[in-house]
Coordinates of C-alpha atoms in Angstrom, one line a residue:
M1 CA 61.1 138.0 61.5
E2 CA 64.7 137.9 62.5
E3 CA 63.8 138.9 66.0
W4 CA 62.1 135.6 66.9
V5 CA 65.2 133.6 65.6
I6 CA 67.4 135.7 67.9
T7 CA 65.0 135.4 70.8
T8 CA 64.8 131.6 70.3
A9 CA 68.6 131.3 70.1
I10 CA 69.0 133.3 73.3
T11 CA 66.3 131.2 75.0
L12 CA 67.9 128.0 73.9
G13 CA 71.4 129.2 75.0
I14 CA 70.0 130.2 78.4
G15 CA 68.3 126.8 78.7
I16 CA 71.5 124.9 77.9
I17 CA 73.5 127.0 80.3
T18 CA 70.9 126.5 83.0
Y19 CA 70.8 122.7 82.4
F20 CA 74.6 122.3 82.7
L21 CA 74.7 124.7 85.7
K22 CA 72.0 122.7 87.5
R23 CA 73.9 119.4 86.7
T24 CA 77.1 120.8 88.1
M25 CA 75.4 122.1 91.2
N26 CA 73.9 118.6 91.8
Q27 CA 77.3 117.0 91.5
V28 CA 78.8 119.6 94.0
D29 CA 75.9 118.8 96.4
E30 CA 76.6 115.0 96.1
Q31 CA 80.3 115.6 96.7
E32 CA 79.5 117.7 99.8
K33 CA 77.2 114.9 101.1
E34 CA 80.0 112.4 100.7
I35 CA 82.5 114.7 102.4
C36 CA 80.0 115.0 105.3
K37 CA 79.8 111.2 105.5
I38 CA 83.5 111.0 105.6
R39 CA 83.7 113.6 108.4
D40 CA 81.0 111.7 110.4
N41 CA 82.9 108.4 110.1
Y42 CA 86.4 109.9 110.6
T43 CA 88.4 108.6 113.4
Q44 CA 91.0 110.8 115.0
K45 CA 94.7 109.7 114.8
D46 CA 95.0 109.6 118.6
Q47 CA 92.1 107.2 118.7
H48 CA 93.8 104.9 116.3
Q49 CA 97.0 105.1 118.3
K50 CA 95.1 104.2 121.4
D51 CA 93.6 101.1 119.7
F52 CA 97.0 100.1 118.4
D53 CA 98.5 100.4 121.9
E54 CA 95.7 98.2 123.3
C55 CA 96.4 95.6 120.7
R56 CA 100.1 95.7 121.5
E57 CA 99.3 95.2 125.2
D58 CA 97.0 92.3 124.4
I59 CA 99.7 90.6 122.3
K60 CA 102.3 91.1 125.1
R61 CA 99.8 89.6 127.6
I62 CA 99.0 86.6 125.4
R63 CA 102.7 85.9 124.8
S64 CA 103.4 85.9 128.6
E65 CA 100.3 84.0 129.7
Y66 CA 99.5 81.4 127.1
L67 CA 101.3 78.1 126.4
M68 CA 103.3 78.0 123.2
K69 CA 102.9 75.1 120.8
E70 CA 106.6 73.9 121.3
D71 CA 106.1 73.9 125.1
F72 CA 102.9 71.9 124.8
L73 CA 104.5 69.3 122.5
R74 CA 107.5 69.0 124.9
E75 CA 105.2 68.4 127.9
I76 CA 103.0 65.9 126.0
G77 CA 106.2 64.1 125.1
N78 CA 107.2 63.9 128.7
V79 CA 103.8 62.6 129.7
N80 CA 104.0 60.0 127.0
K81 CA 107.4 58.8 128.2
K82 CA 106.0 58.4 131.8
L83 CA 103.0 56.5 130.5
D84 CA 105.2 54.2 128.4
R85 CA 107.4 53.6 131.5
M86 CA 104.3 52.8 133.6
M87 CA 103.0 50.5 131.0
D88 CA 106.3 48.7 130.8
L89 CA 106.3 48.3 134.6
I90 CA 102.8 46.9 134.6
I91 CA 103.6 44.4 131.8
E92 CA 106.8 43.3 133.7
K93 CA 104.7 42.8 136.9
F94 CA 102.2 40.6 135.1
Q95 CA 104.9 38.6 133.4
N96 CA 106.6 37.9 136.7
G97 CA 103.3 36.6 138.2
G98 CA 102.5 39.7 140.0
K99 CA 105.9 40.0 141.7
V100 CA 108.0 43.2 141.4

């Protein structure tokens, strides 16, 4: 009679150990899959450096080729001064009866 209790206890022990071992192995497999995904998506450092260099070159080109806000405002101010002077000359001409 005691033999079936011992057999049952051993069977239960083996079942519990098997359950936790299986669960642990599944977790290891999931971690391995995640590591594989990271490896597939991994970008080498030299590739990043190449991309950074391209960005730096683009910034240098933009700085040298494009108009700065301050330059634009200064030029618009000059154009406005010229237009104001032209308007003043036109108004003077009409006030003098068309004579300059």
